[in-house]
Coordinates of C-alpha atoms (C1' of nucleotides) in Angstrom, one line a residue:
Chain A
X1464 CA -8.4 -23.1 32.1
X1465 CA -6.9 -25.8 30.1
X1466 CA -9.7 -28.2 29.2
X1467 CA -9.8 -31.8 30.8
X1468 CA -10.5 -34.6 28.7
X1469 CA -11.7 -37.9 29.5
X1470 CA -10.3 -40.9 27.6
X1471 CA -12.9 -41.2 24.7
X1472 CA -12.7 -37.7 24.1
X1473 CA -9.0 -37.6 24.2
X1474 CA -8.9 -40.6 22.1
X1475 CA -11.0 -38.9 19.1
X1476 CA -9.1 -35.8 19.5
X1477 CA -5.8 -37.7 18.7
X1478 CA -7.0 -40.2 16.3
X1479 CA -6.3 -43.2 18.4
X1480 CA -8.4 -45.8 20.3
X1481 CA -9.2 -45.9 24.0
X1482 CA -7.3 -49.2 24.4
X1483 CA -4.1 -47.6 23.1
X1484 CA -4.3 -44.9 25.6
X1485 CA -4.6 -47.7 28.2
X1486 CA -1.7 -49.4 26.8
X1487 CA 0.5 -46.3 26.7
X1488 CA -0.6 -45.6 30.2
X1489 CA 0.4 -49.3 31.3
X1490 CA 3.7 -48.9 29.6
X1491 CA 4.4 -45.8 31.3
X1492 CA 4.5 -43.8 27.8
X1493 CA 1.8 -41.5 28.8
X1494 CA 0.4 -41.5 32.1
X1495 CA -2.7 -39.2 32.7
X1496 CA -4.0 -37.8 35.8
X1497 CA -6.8 -39.5 37.7
X1498 CA -10.1 -38.5 39.2
X1499 CA -10.7 -39.8 42.8
X1500 CA -12.7 -42.6 41.2
X1501 CA -9.7 -43.6 39.1
X1502 CA -11.1 -42.0 35.6
X1503 CA -8.3 -41.1 33.4
X1504 CA -7.9 -37.2 32.8
X1505 CA -6.0 -35.7 30.1
X1506 CA -4.7 -32.5 29.6
X1507 CA -4.1 -30.6 26.4
X1508 CA -0.4 -30.9 26.8
X1509 CA -0.6 -34.7 26.8
X1510 CA -1.9 -34.2 23.2
X1511 CA 1.8 -33.1 22.2
X1512 CA 3.2 -36.1 23.9
X1513 CA 0.7 -38.5 22.3
X1514 CA 1.3 -37.0 19.0
X1515 CA 5.0 -37.7 19.4
X1516 CA 4.3 -41.3 20.3
X1517 CA 2.2 -41.8 17.2
X1518 CA 5.0 -40.3 15.1
X1519 CA 7.5 -42.4 16.4
X1520 CA 5.4 -45.3 16.1
X1521 CA 4.8 -44.6 12.6
X1522 CA 8.5 -44.9 11.9
X1523 CA 8.4 -48.3 13.3
X1524 CA 10.1 -47.7 16.7
X1525 CA 9.0 -49.9 19.4
X1526 CA 7.1 -48.5 22.4
X1527 CA 9.7 -49.5 24.9
X1528 CA 12.5 -47.8 22.9
X1529 CA 10.2 -44.6 22.6
X1530 CA 9.7 -44.5 26.4
X1531 CA 13.5 -44.7 26.7
X1532 CA 14.1 -41.9 24.5
X1533 CA 11.7 -39.9 26.6
X1534 CA 13.4 -40.8 29.8
X1535 CA 17.0 -40.5 29.4
X1536 CA 16.5 -37.3 27.6
X1537 CA 20.1 -37.6 26.2
X1538 CA 19.8 -36.5 22.8
X1539 CA 19.9 -40.3 21.5
X1540 CA 17.0 -39.1 19.1
X1541 CA 19.3 -38.4 16.3
X1542 CA 21.1 -41.8 16.5
X1543 CA 17.9 -43.8 17.0
X1544 CA 16.4 -42.1 13.7
X1545 CA 19.6 -42.8 11.8
X1546 CA 19.4 -46.6 12.9
X1547 CA 15.7 -46.6 12.3
X1548 CA 16.2 -45.1 8.7
X1549 CA 18.6 -48.0 7.9
X1550 CA 16.3 -50.6 9.3
X1551 CA 13.3 -49.1 7.3
X1552 CA 15.5 -49.1 4.0
X1553 CA 16.3 -52.8 4.5
X1554 CA 12.7 -53.7 4.9
X1555 CA 11.8 -51.7 1.8
X1556 CA 14.4 -53.7 -0.1
X1557 CA 12.6 -56.8 0.9
X1558 CA 9.2 -55.4 0.3
X1559 CA 10.4 -54.3 -3.2
X1560 CA 11.7 -57.8 -3.9
X1561 CA 8.4 -59.5 -2.9
X1562 CA 6.4 -57.1 -4.8
X1563 CA 8.5 -57.7 -7.8
X1564 CA 8.3 -61.5 -7.4
X1565 CA 4.5 -61.3 -7.5
X1566 CA 4.6 -58.9 -10.5
X1567 CA 7.1 -61.3 -12.5
X1568 CA 4.9 -64.4 -11.6
X1569 CA 1.7 -62.6 -12.7
X1570 CA 3.4 -61.4 -16.0
X1571 CA 4.8 -65.0 -16.7
X1572 CA 1.6 -66.8 -15.9
X1573 CA -0.8 -64.3 -17.0
X1574 CA -2.0 -66.4 -20.2
X1575 CA -4.7 -68.6 -19.0
X1576 CA -4.9 -70.2 -15.4
X1577 CA -1.8 -72.0 -15.0
X1578 CA -1.7 -74.6 -12.0
X1579 CA -0.7 -73.1 -8.8
X1580 CA 2.6 -75.1 -8.7
X1581 CA 3.6 -73.2 -11.9
X1582 CA 3.1 -70.0 -10.2
X1583 CA 4.8 -70.9 -6.9
X1584 CA 7.7 -72.3 -9.3
X1585 CA 8.1 -69.0 -11.1
X1586 CA 7.8 -67.0 -7.8
X1587 CA 10.7 -69.1 -6.1
X1588 CA 12.7 -68.7 -9.3
X1589 CA 12.4 -65.0 -9.0
X1590 CA 13.0 -64.6 -5.5
X1591 CA 16.1 -66.9 -5.8
X1592 CA 17.3 -64.7 -8.6
X1593 CA 17.0 -61.5 -6.9
X1594 CA 18.7 -63.0 -3.9
X1595 CA 21.6 -63.9 -6.0
X1596 CA 21.7 -60.7 -8.0
X1597 CA 21.7 -58.6 -4.8
X1598 CA 24.2 -60.6 -3.2
X1599 CA 26.7 -61.0 -6.1
X1600 CA 26.2 -57.5 -7.1
X1601 CA 29.3 -56.3 -4.8
X1602 CA 31.6 -58.6 -7.2
X1603 CA 30.8 -56.6 -10.2
X1604 CA 31.3 -53.4 -11.4
X1605 CA 28.5 -50.9 -12.3
X1606 CA 29.3 -51.6 -16.0
X1607 CA 29.3 -55.3 -15.8
X1608 CA 26.1 -55.2 -13.6
X1609 CA 24.3 -53.0 -16.5
X1610 CA 25.5 -55.7 -18.9
X1611 CA 24.4 -58.6 -16.9
X1612 CA 20.9 -56.8 -16.7
X1613 CA 20.9 -57.0 -20.6
X1614 CA 22.0 -60.6 -20.8
X1615 CA 19.4 -61.4 -18.1
X1616 CA 16.6 -61.3 -20.7
X1617 CA 18.1 -64.4 -22.4
X1618 CA 17.7 -66.3 -19.4
X1619 CA 14.7 -68.3 -19.8
X1620 CA 13.9 -71.0 -17.4
X1621 CA 14.3 -73.6 -20.0
X1622 CA 17.9 -72.1 -21.1
X1623 CA 18.7 -72.0 -17.5
X1624 CA 17.7 -75.6 -16.9
X1625 CA 19.8 -76.7 -20.0
X1626 CA 22.7 -74.9 -18.7
X1627 CA 22.6 -76.4 -15.4
X1628 CA 22.3 -79.6 -16.9
X1629 CA 25.2 -79.2 -19.3
X1630 CA 27.4 -78.1 -16.3
X1631 CA 26.6 -81.2 -14.5
X1632 CA 27.3 -83.4 -17.3
X1633 CA 30.6 -81.5 -18.1
X1634 CA 31.6 -81.8 -14.3
X1635 CA 30.7 -85.5 -14.5
X1636 CA 32.8 -86.0 -17.7
X1637 CA 35.8 -84.2 -16.2
X1638 CA 35.8 -86.1 -13.0
X1639 CA 35.9 -89.2 -15.3
X1640 CA 38.9 -87.8 -17.0
X1641 CA 41.0 -86.8 -14.1
X1642 CA 43.9 -89.4 -15.0
X1643 CA 44.2 -88.0 -18.3
X1644 CA 47.1 -85.6 -19.6
X1645 CA 45.7 -82.0 -19.4
X1646 CA 47.2 -81.3 -22.7
X1647 CA 45.7 -84.5 -24.4
X1648 CA 43.1 -83.9 -27.0
X1649 CA 40.1 -85.2 -24.8
X1650 CA 41.2 -82.8 -22.0
X1651 CA 41.5 -80.1 -24.5
X1652 CA 37.7 -80.7 -25.7
X1653 CA 36.6 -80.7 -22.0
X1654 CA 38.2 -77.3 -21.6
X1655 CA 36.8 -76.1 -24.8
X1656 CA 33.2 -77.2 -23.4
X1657 CA 34.1 -75.5 -20.3
X1658 CA 35.1 -72.1 -21.8
X1659 CA 31.9 -72.2 -23.9
X1660 CA 29.7 -72.7 -20.7
X1661 CA 31.6 -69.9 -18.9
X1662 CA 31.0 -67.7 -22.1
X1663 CA 27.5 -68.9 -22.2
X1664 CA 27.2 -66.7 -18.7
X1665 CA 29.6 -63.9 -19.4
X1666 CA 28.7 -63.4 -22.9
X1667 CA 32.4 -63.0 -23.4
X1668 CA 32.5 -59.7 -21.8
X1669 CA 35.6 -58.7 -20.0
X1670 CA 34.0 -56.9 -17.2
X1671 CA 31.6 -59.6 -16.4
X1672 CA 34.4 -62.3 -16.5
X1673 CA 36.3 -60.1 -14.0
X1674 CA 33.6 -60.0 -11.7
X1675 CA 32.9 -63.5 -11.9
X1676 CA 36.4 -64.4 -11.1
X1677 CA 36.2 -62.1 -8.1
X1678 CA 33.3 -64.0 -6.9
X1679 CA 35.0 -67.4 -7.5
X1680 CA 38.1 -66.4 -5.5
X1681 CA 35.7 -65.2 -2.6
X1682 CA 34.2 -68.8 -2.2
X1683 CA 34.8 -69.0 1.5
X1684 CA 32.5 -66.0 2.1
X1685 CA 29.6 -67.2 0.2
X1686 CA 26.4 -67.5 2.0
X1687 CA 25.3 -70.8 3.1
X1688 CA 22.7 -71.5 0.6
X1689 CA 25.1 -70.6 -2.1
X1690 CA 27.9 -73.1 -1.0
X1691 CA 25.0 -75.8 -0.8
X1692 CA 24.2 -75.3 -4.4
X1693 CA 27.6 -75.1 -5.4
X1694 CA 28.5 -78.5 -3.3
X1695 CA 28.2 -80.7 -6.5
X1696 CA 30.7 -78.7 -8.2
X1697 CA 33.2 -78.9 -5.1
X1698 CA 35.5 -81.0 -6.2
X1699 CA 38.9 -79.2 -6.2
X1700 CA 40.6 -81.7 -8.6
X1701 CA 38.3 -80.8 -11.3
X1702 CA 39.1 -77.3 -11.1
X1703 CA 42.6 -77.8 -11.0
X1704 CA 42.5 -80.2 -14.0
X1705 CA 40.6 -77.8 -15.9
X1706 CA 43.3 -75.1 -15.0
X1707 CA 46.0 -77.2 -16.2
X1708 CA 44.2 -78.0 -19.4
X1709 CA 43.8 -74.2 -20.2
X1710 CA 47.5 -73.6 -19.5
X1711 CA 48.4 -76.5 -21.7
X1712 CA 46.1 -75.1 -24.6
X1713 CA 47.8 -71.8 -24.3
X1714 CA 51.4 -73.0 -24.4
X1715 CA 50.4 -75.4 -27.1
X1716 CA 48.7 -72.5 -29.3
Chain B
X777 CA 16.3 -94.8 -2.2
X778 CA 15.3 -91.3 -1.6
X779 CA 17.2 -90.2 1.4
X780 CA 15.8 -89.8 4.7
X781 CA 16.5 -86.9 6.7
X782 CA 16.3 -86.0 10.3
X783 CA 15.1 -82.4 11.5
X784 CA 18.4 -80.7 11.9
X785 CA 19.7 -82.1 8.9
X786 CA 16.5 -81.1 6.8
X787 CA 16.4 -77.6 8.2
X788 CA 20.0 -77.1 7.3
X789 CA 19.3 -78.3 3.8
X790 CA 16.2 -75.8 3.4
X791 CA 17.9 -72.9 5.4
X792 CA 15.3 -72.8 8.1
X793 CA 15.4 -73.6 11.9
X794 CA 14.4 -76.9 13.5
X795 CA 12.0 -74.9 15.5
X796 CA 10.3 -73.7 12.3
X797 CA 9.9 -77.0 11.2
X798 CA 8.2 -78.0 14.4
X799 CA 6.0 -75.1 14.0
X800 CA 5.0 -76.0 10.6
X801 CA 4.3 -79.5 11.7
X802 CA 1.9 -78.2 14.2
X803 CA 0.0 -76.1 12.2
X804 CA -0.2 -79.0 9.6
X805 CA 1.8 -77.3 6.9
X806 CA 4.4 -79.9 6.6
X807 CA 3.8 -82.9 8.5
X808 CA 6.9 -85.5 8.1
X809 CA 6.8 -89.2 8.5
X810 CA 7.9 -90.4 12.0
X811 CA 10.1 -93.0 13.4
X812 CA 8.6 -95.5 15.7
X813 CA 10.3 -93.5 18.6
X814 CA 8.5 -90.5 17.2
X815 CA 11.6 -88.8 15.6
X816 CA 10.5 -86.8 12.4
X817 CA 11.6 -88.2 9.1
X818 CA 11.8 -85.8 5.9
X819 CA 11.7 -86.9 2.4
X820 CA 13.5 -85.0 -0.4
X821 CA 10.0 -84.3 -1.8
X822 CA 9.2 -82.6 1.5
X823 CA 11.9 -80.0 0.3
X824 CA 9.7 -78.6 -2.4
X825 CA 6.8 -78.2 -0.2
X826 CA 8.9 -76.5 2.3
X827 CA 10.4 -74.1 -0.3
X828 CA 6.8 -73.2 -1.5
X829 CA 6.0 -72.3 2.3
X830 CA 9.1 -70.3 2.5
X831 CA 8.4 -68.3 -0.6
X832 CA 5.1 -67.6 0.2
X833 CA 5.9 -66.6 3.8
X834 CA 8.5 -64.2 1.9
X835 CA 5.6 -62.4 0.0
X836 CA 4.1 -61.8 3.6
X837 CA 1.3 -64.4 3.6
X838 CA 0.3 -65.7 6.9
X839 CA 1.0 -69.4 7.6
X840 CA -2.8 -70.0 8.1
X841 CA -3.3 -68.8 4.7
X842 CA -0.7 -70.6 3.2
X843 CA -2.3 -73.9 4.7
X844 CA -5.8 -73.0 3.2
X845 CA -4.2 -72.6 -0.4
X846 CA -2.5 -75.9 -0.3
X847 CA -5.8 -77.6 1.1
X848 CA -8.4 -76.2 -1.2
X849 CA -6.3 -76.8 -4.0
X850 CA -8.9 -74.8 -5.9
X851 CA -6.8 -72.0 -7.8
X852 CA -7.0 -69.4 -5.4
X853 CA -3.6 -68.8 -5.7
X854 CA -3.7 -66.3 -8.4
X855 CA -6.3 -64.2 -6.4
X856 CA -4.4 -64.4 -3.3
X857 CA -1.2 -63.0 -4.8
X858 CA -3.1 -60.1 -6.5
X859 CA -4.4 -59.3 -3.1
X860 CA -1.2 -59.7 -1.5
X861 CA 0.7 -57.4 -3.9
X862 CA -1.9 -54.8 -3.1
X863 CA -1.2 -55.1 0.6
X864 CA 2.5 -55.0 0.0
X865 CA 2.1 -52.0 -2.1
X866 CA 0.3 -50.2 0.4
X867 CA 2.8 -51.1 3.1
X868 CA 5.5 -49.8 0.9
X869 CA 3.7 -46.5 0.6
X870 CA 3.7 -46.0 4.4
X871 CA 7.4 -47.4 4.5
X872 CA 8.4 -44.8 1.9
X873 CA 6.7 -42.2 3.8
X874 CA 8.3 -42.9 6.9
X875 CA 11.7 -43.1 5.5
X876 CA 11.3 -39.6 3.9
X877 CA 10.1 -38.2 7.2
X878 CA 13.3 -39.2 8.7
X879 CA 15.4 -38.1 5.8
X880 CA 13.6 -34.8 6.0
X881 CA 14.3 -34.4 9.7
X882 CA 17.9 -35.5 9.4
X883 CA 18.4 -33.0 6.7
X884 CA 16.6 -29.9 8.4
X885 CA 18.3 -30.6 11.6
X886 CA 21.6 -31.5 10.4
X887 CA 23.3 -28.1 11.4
X888 CA 24.2 -29.0 14.9
X889 CA 22.5 -31.1 17.7
X890 CA 19.0 -29.5 17.7
X891 CA 16.9 -30.5 20.7
X892 CA 14.7 -33.8 20.3
X893 CA 11.7 -32.0 20.6
X894 CA 12.6 -29.8 17.5
X895 CA 13.4 -33.2 15.6
X896 CA 10.2 -34.7 16.5
X897 CA 8.4 -31.5 15.7
X898 CA 9.9 -31.7 12.0
X899 CA 9.0 -35.3 11.9
X900 CA 5.4 -34.6 12.8
X901 CA 5.1 -32.0 10.3
X902 CA 6.7 -33.9 7.5
X903 CA 4.2 -36.9 8.2
X904 CA 1.2 -34.8 8.3
X905 CA 2.2 -32.9 5.2
X906 CA 2.7 -36.3 3.4
X907 CA -0.6 -37.5 4.7
X908 CA -2.5 -34.3 3.4
X909 CA -0.6 -34.5 0.0
X910 CA -1.4 -38.1 -0.5
X911 CA -4.9 -37.7 0.6
X912 CA -5.7 -34.4 -1.5
X913 CA -4.0 -35.7 -4.5
X914 CA -7.1 -37.0 -5.9
X915 CA -8.6 -33.6 -6.1
X916 CA -5.8 -32.1 -8.3
X917 CA -4.8 -32.7 -11.8
X918 CA -1.4 -33.9 -12.6
X919 CA -0.6 -30.6 -13.6
X920 CA -1.7 -29.0 -10.7
X921 CA 0.2 -31.4 -8.4
X922 CA 3.4 -30.7 -10.3
X923 CA 2.9 -27.1 -9.7
X924 CA 2.2 -27.5 -6.1
X925 CA 5.1 -29.8 -5.8
X926 CA 7.1 -26.5 -6.9
X927 CA 5.3 -23.9 -4.5
X928 CA 5.8 -26.5 -1.6
X929 CA 9.3 -25.3 -1.5
X930 CA 8.1 -21.9 -0.3
X931 CA 6.5 -23.3 2.6
X932 CA 8.6 -23.1 5.4
X933 CA 7.3 -23.7 8.9
X934 CA 7.6 -20.0 9.5
X935 CA 5.4 -19.2 6.5
X936 CA 3.1 -21.9 7.5
X937 CA 2.7 -20.6 10.9
X938 CA 1.9 -17.1 9.7
X939 CA -0.3 -18.3 7.1
X940 CA -2.4 -20.2 9.6
X941 CA -2.5 -17.4 12.1
X942 CA -3.7 -14.9 9.3
X943 CA -6.5 -17.3 8.5
X944 CA -7.4 -17.5 12.1
X945 CA -7.5 -13.6 12.4
X946 CA -9.1 -13.0 9.3
X947 CA -11.9 -15.6 10.2
X948 CA -12.4 -14.1 13.6
X949 CA -12.7 -10.6 11.8
X950 CA -15.2 -11.7 9.2
X951 CA -17.2 -13.5 12.0
X952 CA -17.3 -10.1 13.7
X953 CA -18.5 -8.5 10.7
X954 CA -21.4 -10.5 9.7
X955 CA -23.9 -8.1 10.3
X956 CA -22.5 -5.8 7.7
X957 CA -23.6 -5.3 4.2
X958 CA -21.5 -7.8 1.9
X959 CA -21.2 -4.7 -0.4
X960 CA -19.7 -2.5 2.3
X961 CA -16.1 -1.2 2.2
X962 CA -15.3 -3.2 5.3
X963 CA -16.7 -6.3 3.7
X964 CA -14.7 -5.8 0.6
X965 CA -11.7 -5.4 2.4
X966 CA -12.3 -8.7 4.1
X967 CA -12.6 -10.2 0.8
X968 CA -9.7 -8.8 -0.5
X969 CA -7.7 -10.4 2.4
X970 CA -9.4 -13.7 1.9
X971 CA -8.4 -13.7 -1.5
X972 CA -4.8 -12.9 -1.0
X973 CA -4.5 -15.7 1.5
X974 CA -6.2 -18.2 -1.1
X975 CA -3.6 -16.9 -3.6
X976 CA -1.2 -17.3 -1.1
X977 CA -1.7 -21.2 -1.4
X978 CA -2.8 -21.4 -5.4
X979 CA 0.0 -18.8 -6.3
X980 CA -2.7 -17.7 -8.6
X981 CA -2.8 -20.9 -10.6
X982 CA -5.9 -21.9 -12.4
X983 CA -5.2 -25.7 -12.1
X984 CA -4.5 -25.5 -8.4
X985 CA -7.4 -23.2 -7.9
X986 CA -9.7 -25.9 -9.5
X987 CA -8.4 -28.4 -7.3
X988 CA -8.9 -26.8 -4.2
X989 CA -12.4 -25.9 -5.3
X990 CA -13.2 -29.5 -5.8
X991 CA -11.6 -30.3 -2.4
X992 CA -13.9 -27.8 -0.8
X993 CA -17.0 -29.2 -2.3
X994 CA -16.3 -32.6 -1.1
X995 CA -15.7 -31.5 2.7
X996 CA -18.3 -34.1 3.8
X997 CA -16.0 -37.1 2.7
X998 CA -12.8 -35.5 4.3
X999 CA -11.1 -38.0 6.7
X1000 CA -11.8 -37.2 10.4
X1001 CA -8.5 -35.6 11.1
X1002 CA -9.0 -33.3 8.4
X1003 CA -12.5 -32.2 9.6
X1004 CA -11.0 -32.0 13.0
X1005 CA -8.4 -29.5 11.7
X1006 CA -11.0 -27.5 9.9
X1007 CA -13.3 -27.4 12.9
X1008 CA -12.4 -23.6 13.8
X1009 CA -13.3 -22.7 10.4
X1010 CA -16.5 -24.4 10.1
X1011 CA -18.9 -21.5 10.6
X1012 CA -20.9 -21.8 7.4
X1013 CA -22.2 -18.1 7.9
X1014 CA -18.8 -17.0 7.3
X1015 CA -18.2 -18.5 4.1
X1016 CA -21.6 -17.4 2.8
X1017 CA -20.7 -14.0 3.7
X1018 CA -17.5 -14.1 2.0
X1019 CA -19.2 -15.3 -1.1
X1020 CA -21.8 -12.7 -1.1
X1021 CA -18.8 -10.2 -0.8
X1022 CA -17.2 -11.5 -3.7
X1023 CA -20.4 -11.5 -5.8
X1024 CA -21.0 -7.9 -4.7
X1025 CA -17.5 -7.1 -5.7
X1026 CA -17.9 -8.4 -9.0
X1027 CA -21.1 -6.6 -9.9
X1028 CA -19.7 -3.4 -8.6
X1029 CA -16.5 -3.4 -10.8
Chain C
dC1315 C1' -33.9 -44.0 41.6
dT1316 C1' -33.3 -45.6 37.1
dT1317 C1' -31.1 -45.7 32.9
dG1318 C1' -27.8 -45.3 29.3
dA1319 C1' -23.3 -44.0 28.3
dC1320 C1' -18.7 -44.2 30.3
dT1321 C1' -14.7 -46.0 32.4
dC1322 C1' -12.0 -49.3 35.0
dT1323 C1' -9.2 -53.5 35.6
dG1324 C1' -8.0 -58.2 34.2
dA1325 C1' -7.2 -61.6 31.1
dC1326 C1' -7.2 -64.1 26.6
dG1327 C1' -6.2 -63.8 21.6
dT1328 C1' -3.1 -62.6 17.6
dT1329 C1' 1.9 -64.2 14.6
dA1330 C1' 5.7 -66.9 13.8
dC1331 C1' 8.8 -68.8 15.8
dG1332 C1' 12.8 -68.3 20.0
dT1333 C1' 14.0 -69.9 24.2
dC1334 C1' 14.3 -72.9 28.0
dA1335 C1' 13.1 -77.0 30.7
dG1336 C1' 12.6 -81.9 31.4
dG1337 C1' 13.4 -86.3 29.5
dG1338 C1' 13.9 -89.9 25.7
dT1339 C1' 17.2 -92.1 21.7
dT1340 C1' 21.1 -93.1 19.1
dG1341 C1' 25.5 -94.4 17.9
dA1342 C1' 30.1 -94.5 19.2
dA1343 C1' 34.1 -95.2 22.3
dC1344 C1' 35.6 -97.4 26.3
Chain D
dG44 C1' 27.5 -103.4 29.0
dT45 C1' 28.0 -98.8 30.0
dT46 C1' 28.8 -94.2 29.3
dC47 C1' 28.6 -89.9 27.1
dA48 C1' 27.8 -86.6 23.4
dA49 C1' 24.8 -85.5 20.2
dC50 C1' 20.1 -85.2 18.8
dC51 C1' 15.1 -85.7 19.3
dC52 C1' 10.7 -84.9 21.6
dT53 C1' 6.8 -82.2 23.7
dG54 C1' 5.0 -78.5 26.6
dA55 C1' 5.1 -73.9 28.1
dC56 C1' 6.2 -69.2 28.2
dG57 C1' 7.9 -64.7 26.0
dT58 C1' 7.7 -61.2 22.2
dA59 C1' 4.5 -56.2 20.4
dA60 C1' 0.7 -53.8 20.0
dC61 C1' -3.1 -53.6 20.9
dG62 C1' -8.5 -56.0 19.9
dT63 C1' -11.8 -58.1 22.2
dC64 C1' -14.6 -59.6 25.8
dA65 C1' -16.5 -59.7 30.9
dG66 C1' -17.6 -58.3 35.3
dA67 C1' -18.2 -54.0 37.8
dG68 C1' -18.3 -49.3 39.4
dT69 C1' -19.3 -44.0 37.9
dC70 C1' -21.9 -40.1 36.1
dA71 C1' -25.4 -37.1 34.6
dA72 C1' -30.0 -36.8 33.2
dG73 C1' -34.8 -37.6 33.8

DNA sequence: CTTGACTCTGACGTTACGTCAGGGTTGAAC
DNA sequence: GTTCAACCCTGACGTAACGTCAGAGTCAAG
């Protein structure tokens, strides 16, 4: 004599709301029997189904897809779950990133009540940094990544700022010297400045330098926002000039 | 002569869609100038604002709230961020739980293509288990938690099943013996079975036993679904009877 | 027969845009 | 001067999973 439940009763039993049961009913996920007057009547076996729905929902699977999984009883479950796991892992990455961004901002603005704009700036900075790190990871060896993690500590916003400015200056200066002989003293001085700035990033480490090289070669595949930021440095002649200058420097020495 | 941008241009610059800019405009988050014919015109300084919006959105803060943060320029930023961090950390907990549930299910059903229902059962089981663990954590000391983590490995679904059934049986038997003398042989036998089942969970460990005790004392504060599951064991007379039996056992020995 | 506790359906609200649809604007080519 | 592609505008519906009324019927007890 398997007991019969009315909505509210059944909802409490399963820990969901009456409205949710209505919803699942309409979506065809869980269609209970009805009394003559239209009241919904649930059996105990409906509870099992409902628990499955709630579980799959907890995994972030949309209701429509849950229905599909029930209908085409073909064992698509395993595949769906695998896919869903990947989706969730990706979400977790973003979540972690957001949490870390807030943590960093809280840490670096802890002393006193800094203005909102300063906090925001820090947050944007951290997010961009993580974005870059995450994306550029694939160019660097494990070892190089570890070393960069170390060197990251030296990258205060001020250093960052100064480094960017020096690159801009240098690039402008090289552009102005494009007519020169790459072996000339002026060109060699520019090449030296260039080398120094690169080393400011690599710390002279071979592994990091190698990764940087790979990344540079892969320019066409950089994401849009990266290309955007590199646009002021896109003048190919400058890069060629510097390469020639390095070559000239080597043969000379 | 700060450059002027049309929507599409500006959208590309910032890495968002035109529709998003429309949306922010309507919500009053970022209201650009207009040409005489109604075209939106963005200045470079609008980019800063937009980047802030995108950053805060990345942190999961709703657009309405972002607008509030901009409007009442009172430094509510810090507080909002702290709150948001908590929200995100909670989300992450649930995400982790979901991912682990899928992982466990994949692991335990890896050998061959088990039917969907079996996979689902496993998932529900894992979710419930994590739910319980998470919630009951507060009753146990660090040490006890570690030991339980160890003991968890012994908890196969079959053992679980058997243990549940034995509790049901025992409870029924005690109920049937409520009229007996707690010091009688029959009562003492029941008490012994009871002790054994408890030890099946605690492993005889003092720390775990202490935590279990704390949890039992706090019954009124258990979450609804827990109370539900414990409902078959809610007969107070049974608990009192067993306590008396234990007491009688001690004085006797 | 009244009343309180339930139940039903229908419909709008929420979030952050995506996606048309119908209709102007602009600048360059013809 | 016109045409045409490429943009731009506003308005409106769609999405996911229910929450929250609103108006109206049902049920069991007194």
